[in-house]
Short mmCIF file of C-alpha atoms in Angstrom, two decimals:
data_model
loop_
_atom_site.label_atom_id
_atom_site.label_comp_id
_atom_site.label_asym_id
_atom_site.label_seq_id
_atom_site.Cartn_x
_atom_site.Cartn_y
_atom_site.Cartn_z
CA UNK I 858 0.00 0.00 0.00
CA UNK I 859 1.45 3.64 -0.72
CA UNK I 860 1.78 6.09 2.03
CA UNK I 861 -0.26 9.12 2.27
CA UNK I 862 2.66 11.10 3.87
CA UNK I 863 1.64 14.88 4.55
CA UNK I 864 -1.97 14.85 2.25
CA UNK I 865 -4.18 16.69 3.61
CA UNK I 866 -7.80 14.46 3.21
CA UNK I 867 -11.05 15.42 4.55
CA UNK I 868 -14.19 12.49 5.22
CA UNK I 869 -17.65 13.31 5.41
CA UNK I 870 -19.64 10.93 7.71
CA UNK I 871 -16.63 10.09 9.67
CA UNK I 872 -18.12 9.35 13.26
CA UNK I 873 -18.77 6.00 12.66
CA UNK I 874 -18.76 3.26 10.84
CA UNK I 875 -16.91 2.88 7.10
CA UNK I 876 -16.35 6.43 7.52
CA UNK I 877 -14.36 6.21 10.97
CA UNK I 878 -12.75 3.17 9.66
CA UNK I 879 -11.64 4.77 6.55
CA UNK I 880 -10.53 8.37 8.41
CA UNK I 881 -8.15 5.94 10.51
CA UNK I 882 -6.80 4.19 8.15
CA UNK I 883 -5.95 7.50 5.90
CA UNK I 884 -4.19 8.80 9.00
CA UNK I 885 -2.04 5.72 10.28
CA UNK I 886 -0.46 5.63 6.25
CA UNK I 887 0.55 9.27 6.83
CA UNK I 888 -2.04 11.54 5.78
CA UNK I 889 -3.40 14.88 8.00
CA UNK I 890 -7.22 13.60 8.17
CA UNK I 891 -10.17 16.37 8.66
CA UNK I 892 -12.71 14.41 10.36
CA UNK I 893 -16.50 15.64 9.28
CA UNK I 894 -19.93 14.16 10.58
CA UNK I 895 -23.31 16.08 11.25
CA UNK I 896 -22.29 14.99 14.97
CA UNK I 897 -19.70 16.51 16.33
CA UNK I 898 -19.48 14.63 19.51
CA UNK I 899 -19.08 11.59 17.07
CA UNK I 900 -16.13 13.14 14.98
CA UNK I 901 -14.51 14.47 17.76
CA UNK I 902 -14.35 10.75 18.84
CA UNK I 903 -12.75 9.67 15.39
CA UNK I 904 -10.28 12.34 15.83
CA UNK I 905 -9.09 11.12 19.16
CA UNK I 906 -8.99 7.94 18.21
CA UNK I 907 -6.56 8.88 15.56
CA UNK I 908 -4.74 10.77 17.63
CA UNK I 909 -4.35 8.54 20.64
CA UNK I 910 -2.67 6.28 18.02
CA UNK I 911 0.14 8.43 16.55
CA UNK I 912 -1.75 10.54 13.46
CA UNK I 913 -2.16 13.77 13.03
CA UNK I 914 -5.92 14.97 12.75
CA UNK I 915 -8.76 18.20 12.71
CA UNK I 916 -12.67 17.58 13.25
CA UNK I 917 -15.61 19.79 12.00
CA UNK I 918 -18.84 19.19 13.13
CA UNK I 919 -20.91 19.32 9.06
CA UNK I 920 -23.99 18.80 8.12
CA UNK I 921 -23.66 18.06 4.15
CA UNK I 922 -27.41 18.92 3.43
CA UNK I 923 -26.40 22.40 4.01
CA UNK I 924 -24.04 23.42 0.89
CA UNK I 925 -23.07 26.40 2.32
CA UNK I 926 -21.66 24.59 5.44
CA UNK I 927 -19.83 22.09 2.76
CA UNK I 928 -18.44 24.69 0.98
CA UNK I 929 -17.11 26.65 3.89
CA UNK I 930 -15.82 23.65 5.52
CA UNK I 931 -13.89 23.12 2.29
CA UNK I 932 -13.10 26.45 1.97
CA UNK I 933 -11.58 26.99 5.82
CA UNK I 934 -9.08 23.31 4.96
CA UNK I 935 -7.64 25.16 1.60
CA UNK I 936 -7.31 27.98 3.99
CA UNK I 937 -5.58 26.48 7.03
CA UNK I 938 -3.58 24.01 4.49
CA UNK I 939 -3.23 25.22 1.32
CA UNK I 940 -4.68 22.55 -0.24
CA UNK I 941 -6.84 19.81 -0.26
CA UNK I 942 -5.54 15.98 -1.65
CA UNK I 943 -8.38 13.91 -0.77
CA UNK I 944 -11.81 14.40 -0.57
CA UNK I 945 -14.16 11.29 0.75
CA UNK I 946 -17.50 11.83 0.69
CA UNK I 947 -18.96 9.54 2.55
CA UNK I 948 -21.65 10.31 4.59
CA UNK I 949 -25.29 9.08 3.06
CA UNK I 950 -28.69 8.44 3.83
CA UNK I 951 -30.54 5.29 4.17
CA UNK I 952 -34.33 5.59 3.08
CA UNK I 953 -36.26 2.58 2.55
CA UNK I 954 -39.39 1.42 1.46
CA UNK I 955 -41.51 0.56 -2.04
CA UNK I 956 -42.64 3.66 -4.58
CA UNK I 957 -46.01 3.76 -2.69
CA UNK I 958 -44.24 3.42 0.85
CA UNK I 959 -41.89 6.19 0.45
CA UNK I 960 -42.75 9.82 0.68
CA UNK I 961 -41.75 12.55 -1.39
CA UNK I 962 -39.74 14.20 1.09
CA UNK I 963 -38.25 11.15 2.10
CA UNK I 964 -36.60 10.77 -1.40
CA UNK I 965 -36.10 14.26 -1.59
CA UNK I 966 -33.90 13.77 1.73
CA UNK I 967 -31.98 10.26 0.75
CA UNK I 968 -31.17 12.91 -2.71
CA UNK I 969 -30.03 15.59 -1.11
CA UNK I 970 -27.71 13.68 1.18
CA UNK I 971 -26.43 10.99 -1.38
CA UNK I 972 -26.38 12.75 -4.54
CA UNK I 973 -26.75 16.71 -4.17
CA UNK I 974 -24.37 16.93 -1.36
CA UNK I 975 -21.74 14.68 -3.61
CA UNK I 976 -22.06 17.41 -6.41
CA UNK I 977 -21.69 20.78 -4.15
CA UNK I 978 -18.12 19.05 -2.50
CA UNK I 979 -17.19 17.97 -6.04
CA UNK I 980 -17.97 21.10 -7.47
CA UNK I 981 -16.16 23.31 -4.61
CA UNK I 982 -13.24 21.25 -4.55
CA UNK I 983 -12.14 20.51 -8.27
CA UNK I 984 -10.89 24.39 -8.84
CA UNK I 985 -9.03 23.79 -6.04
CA UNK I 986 -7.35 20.56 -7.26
CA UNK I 987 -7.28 21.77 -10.71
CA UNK I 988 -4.68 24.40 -9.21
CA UNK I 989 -2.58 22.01 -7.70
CA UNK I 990 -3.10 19.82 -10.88
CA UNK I 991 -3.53 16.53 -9.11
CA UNK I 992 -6.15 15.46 -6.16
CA UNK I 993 -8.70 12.31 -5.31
CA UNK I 994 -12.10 12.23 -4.61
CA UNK I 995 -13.68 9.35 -3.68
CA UNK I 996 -17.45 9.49 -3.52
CA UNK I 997 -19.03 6.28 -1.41
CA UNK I 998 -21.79 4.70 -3.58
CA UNK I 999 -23.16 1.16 -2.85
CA UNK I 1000 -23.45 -2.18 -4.40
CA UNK I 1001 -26.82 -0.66 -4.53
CA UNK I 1002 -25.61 1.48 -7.07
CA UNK I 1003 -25.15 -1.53 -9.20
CA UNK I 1004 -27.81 -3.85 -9.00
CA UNK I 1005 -31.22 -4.06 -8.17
CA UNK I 1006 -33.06 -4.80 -4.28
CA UNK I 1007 -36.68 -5.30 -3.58
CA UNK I 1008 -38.27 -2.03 -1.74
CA UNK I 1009 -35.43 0.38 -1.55
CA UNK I 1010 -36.45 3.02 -4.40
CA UNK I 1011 -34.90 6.08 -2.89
CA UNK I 1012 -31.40 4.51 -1.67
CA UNK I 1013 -31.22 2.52 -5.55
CA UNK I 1014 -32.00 5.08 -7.25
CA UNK I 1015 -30.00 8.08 -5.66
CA UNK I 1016 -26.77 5.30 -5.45
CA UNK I 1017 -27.25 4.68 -9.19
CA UNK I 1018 -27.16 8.74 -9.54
CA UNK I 1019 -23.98 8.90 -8.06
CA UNK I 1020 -22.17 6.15 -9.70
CA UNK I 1021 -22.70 7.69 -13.02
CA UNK I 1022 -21.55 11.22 -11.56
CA UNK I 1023 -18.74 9.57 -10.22
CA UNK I 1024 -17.81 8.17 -13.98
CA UNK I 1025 -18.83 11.76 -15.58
CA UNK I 1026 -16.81 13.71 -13.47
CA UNK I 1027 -14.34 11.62 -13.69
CA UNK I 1028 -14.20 11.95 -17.62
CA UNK I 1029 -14.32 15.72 -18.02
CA UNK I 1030 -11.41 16.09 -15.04
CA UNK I 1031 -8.82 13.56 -16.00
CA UNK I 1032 -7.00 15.77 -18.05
CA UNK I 1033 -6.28 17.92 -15.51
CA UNK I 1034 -4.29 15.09 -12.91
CA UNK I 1035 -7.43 14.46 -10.88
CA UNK I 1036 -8.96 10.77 -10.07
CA UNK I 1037 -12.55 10.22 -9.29
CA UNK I 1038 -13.53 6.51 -7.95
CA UNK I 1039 -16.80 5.10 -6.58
CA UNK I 1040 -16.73 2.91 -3.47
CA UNK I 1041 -19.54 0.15 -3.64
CA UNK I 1042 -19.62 -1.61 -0.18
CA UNK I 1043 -22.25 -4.72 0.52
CA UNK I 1044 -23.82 -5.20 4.09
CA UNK I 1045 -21.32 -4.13 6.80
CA UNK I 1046 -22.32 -4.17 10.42
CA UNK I 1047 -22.66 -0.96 11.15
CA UNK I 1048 -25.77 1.50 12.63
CA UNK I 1049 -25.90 2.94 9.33
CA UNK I 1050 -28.42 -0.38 8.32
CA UNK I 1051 -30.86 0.67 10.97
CA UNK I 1052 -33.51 1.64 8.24
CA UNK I 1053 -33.74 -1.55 6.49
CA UNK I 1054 -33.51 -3.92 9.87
CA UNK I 1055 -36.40 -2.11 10.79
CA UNK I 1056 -38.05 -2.60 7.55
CA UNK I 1057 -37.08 -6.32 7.17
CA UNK I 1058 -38.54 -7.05 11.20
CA UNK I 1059 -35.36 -6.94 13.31
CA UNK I 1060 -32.22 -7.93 13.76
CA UNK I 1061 -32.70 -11.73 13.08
CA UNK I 1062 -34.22 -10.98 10.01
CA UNK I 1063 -31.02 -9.21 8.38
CA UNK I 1064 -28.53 -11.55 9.46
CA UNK I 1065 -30.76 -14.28 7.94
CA UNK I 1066 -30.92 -12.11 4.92
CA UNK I 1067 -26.99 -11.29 4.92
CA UNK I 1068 -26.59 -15.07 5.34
CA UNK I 1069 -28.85 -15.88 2.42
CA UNK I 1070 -27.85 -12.90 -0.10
CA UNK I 1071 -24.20 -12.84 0.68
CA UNK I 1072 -22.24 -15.82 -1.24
CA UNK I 1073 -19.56 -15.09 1.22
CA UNK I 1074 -22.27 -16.08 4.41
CA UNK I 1075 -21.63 -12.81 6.39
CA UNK I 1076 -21.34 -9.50 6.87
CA UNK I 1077 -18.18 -7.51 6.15
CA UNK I 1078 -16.21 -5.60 8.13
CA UNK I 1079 -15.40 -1.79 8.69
CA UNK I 1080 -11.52 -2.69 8.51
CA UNK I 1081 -12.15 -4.05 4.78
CA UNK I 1082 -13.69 -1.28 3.18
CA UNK I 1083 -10.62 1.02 4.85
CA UNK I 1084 -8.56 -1.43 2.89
CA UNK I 1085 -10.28 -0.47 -0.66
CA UNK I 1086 -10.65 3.10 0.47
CA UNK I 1087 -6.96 3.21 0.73
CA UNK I 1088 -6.24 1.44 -2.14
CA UNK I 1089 -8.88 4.26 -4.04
CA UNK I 1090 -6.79 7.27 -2.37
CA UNK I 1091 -3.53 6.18 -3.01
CA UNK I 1092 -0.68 6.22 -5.83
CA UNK I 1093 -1.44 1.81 -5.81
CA UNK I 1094 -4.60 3.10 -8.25
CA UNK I 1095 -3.26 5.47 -9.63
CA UNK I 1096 -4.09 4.42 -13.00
CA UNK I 1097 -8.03 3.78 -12.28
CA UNK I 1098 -10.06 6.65 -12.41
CA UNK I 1099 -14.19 6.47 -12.85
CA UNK I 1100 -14.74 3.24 -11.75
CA UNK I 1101 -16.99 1.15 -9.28
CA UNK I 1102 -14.99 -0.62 -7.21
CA UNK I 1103 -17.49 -3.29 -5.26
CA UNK I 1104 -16.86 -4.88 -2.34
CA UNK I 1105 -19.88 -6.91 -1.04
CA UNK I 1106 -18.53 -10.45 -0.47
CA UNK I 1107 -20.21 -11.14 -4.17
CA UNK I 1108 -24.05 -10.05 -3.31
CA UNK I 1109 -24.24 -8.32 -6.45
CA UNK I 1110 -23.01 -11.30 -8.37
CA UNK I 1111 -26.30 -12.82 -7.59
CA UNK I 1112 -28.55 -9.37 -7.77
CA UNK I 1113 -31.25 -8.17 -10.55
#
């Protein structure tokens, strides 16, 4: 794995999770990580974390359905640093439910957090890269970006959305030294599947989902998504720009 020694990367919806995970990893290969969630108690608690184990590390307490708090966040890190090297968006929204079981301002929500918010960071941070003539963003999509799930309209459809952002902006910035990947995890055992346990009856009921959906018979695990997400942020892919990399233990092998 290449070292991230001395880039400056900022994570949205790093308090927990893939997000935490990910932040952590960035940080013990060497990069300065600004840690970002909607609760700051929560990012605080990545930051420590990093820094109790050697790395160097900032938290901002961000809310990325407010643009103007993305793009002063943003703005604030080119300040303080100069620059920015890699940008994770990560944080996302979980709506479920059927076309007839999901309002309109529930899809208008899971949009604005997994699509919208994407484009402002994207659009506030490629001038800034485009300057420095190189930079990464990584945008965190979902195998549900790439196949098909019963009951789950808003989260397929605004994953979908983003994948083929991803691959667009991806196209129309190469030129100018700048990668743009997707990251497409499968069930991990995080909070973040809250929605859908709910929706499928409980707890039981996902893990006998996970065990019946997942060729690999279980859930993954924070620690291997930070794996691809360091793989996506570093010089090892630094030929790959506007893909989907999926890592879901081969659900979407068997998928629509």
């Amino acid at each position: 794995m290449q070292e991230l020694n001395q880039q400056v990367a900022i994570v949205t919806g790093a308090g927990s999770g893939i997000g935490r995970a990910g932040a952590v990893a960035m940080a013990m290969h060497g990069a300065h990580v600004i840690v970002t969630d909607r609760d700051g108690a929560s990012a605080q608690e990545t930051a420590k974390i990093i820094a109790d184990a050697g790395g160097t590390t900032d938290w901002r307490t961000l809310d990325v359905a407010d643009d103007a708090a993305i793009e002063a966040t943003l703005l604030e890190i080119v300040d303080l640093f100069g620059r920015i090297d890699i940008l994770h968006n990560h944080a996302g929204l979980q709506v479920g439910g059927s076309v007839e079981d999901t309002d309109v301002s529930g899809f208008d929500q899971s949009w604005s957090v997994n699509v919208h918010a994407q484009f402002v960071a994207c659009k506030t941070v490629i001038p800034i890269m485009k300057a420095a003539g190189k930079g990464v963003i990584l945008n965190t999509a979902s195998n549900a970006g790439v196949f098909l799930d019963r009951g789950m309209v808003s989260y397929i459809t605004t994953k979908t959305a983003l994948v083929a952002m991803t691959r667009q902006i991806a196209l129309d910035v190469a030129g100018y030294g700048i990668r743009v990947n997707a990251l497409c995890p499968g069930w991990v055992d995080t909070p973040f599947n809250g929605p859908y346990t709910k929706q499928l009856g409980g707890r039981d009921a996902l893990e006998n989902t996970v065990t019946k959906d997942v060729p690999m018979g279980r859930f993954g695990k924070p620690e291997e998504i930070a794996s691809a997400i360091l793989f996506l942020v570093s010089d090892a892919s630094s030929f790959i720009t506007g893909h989907a990399l999926v890592v879901d233990g081969g659900e979407s092998l068997t998928g629509s």
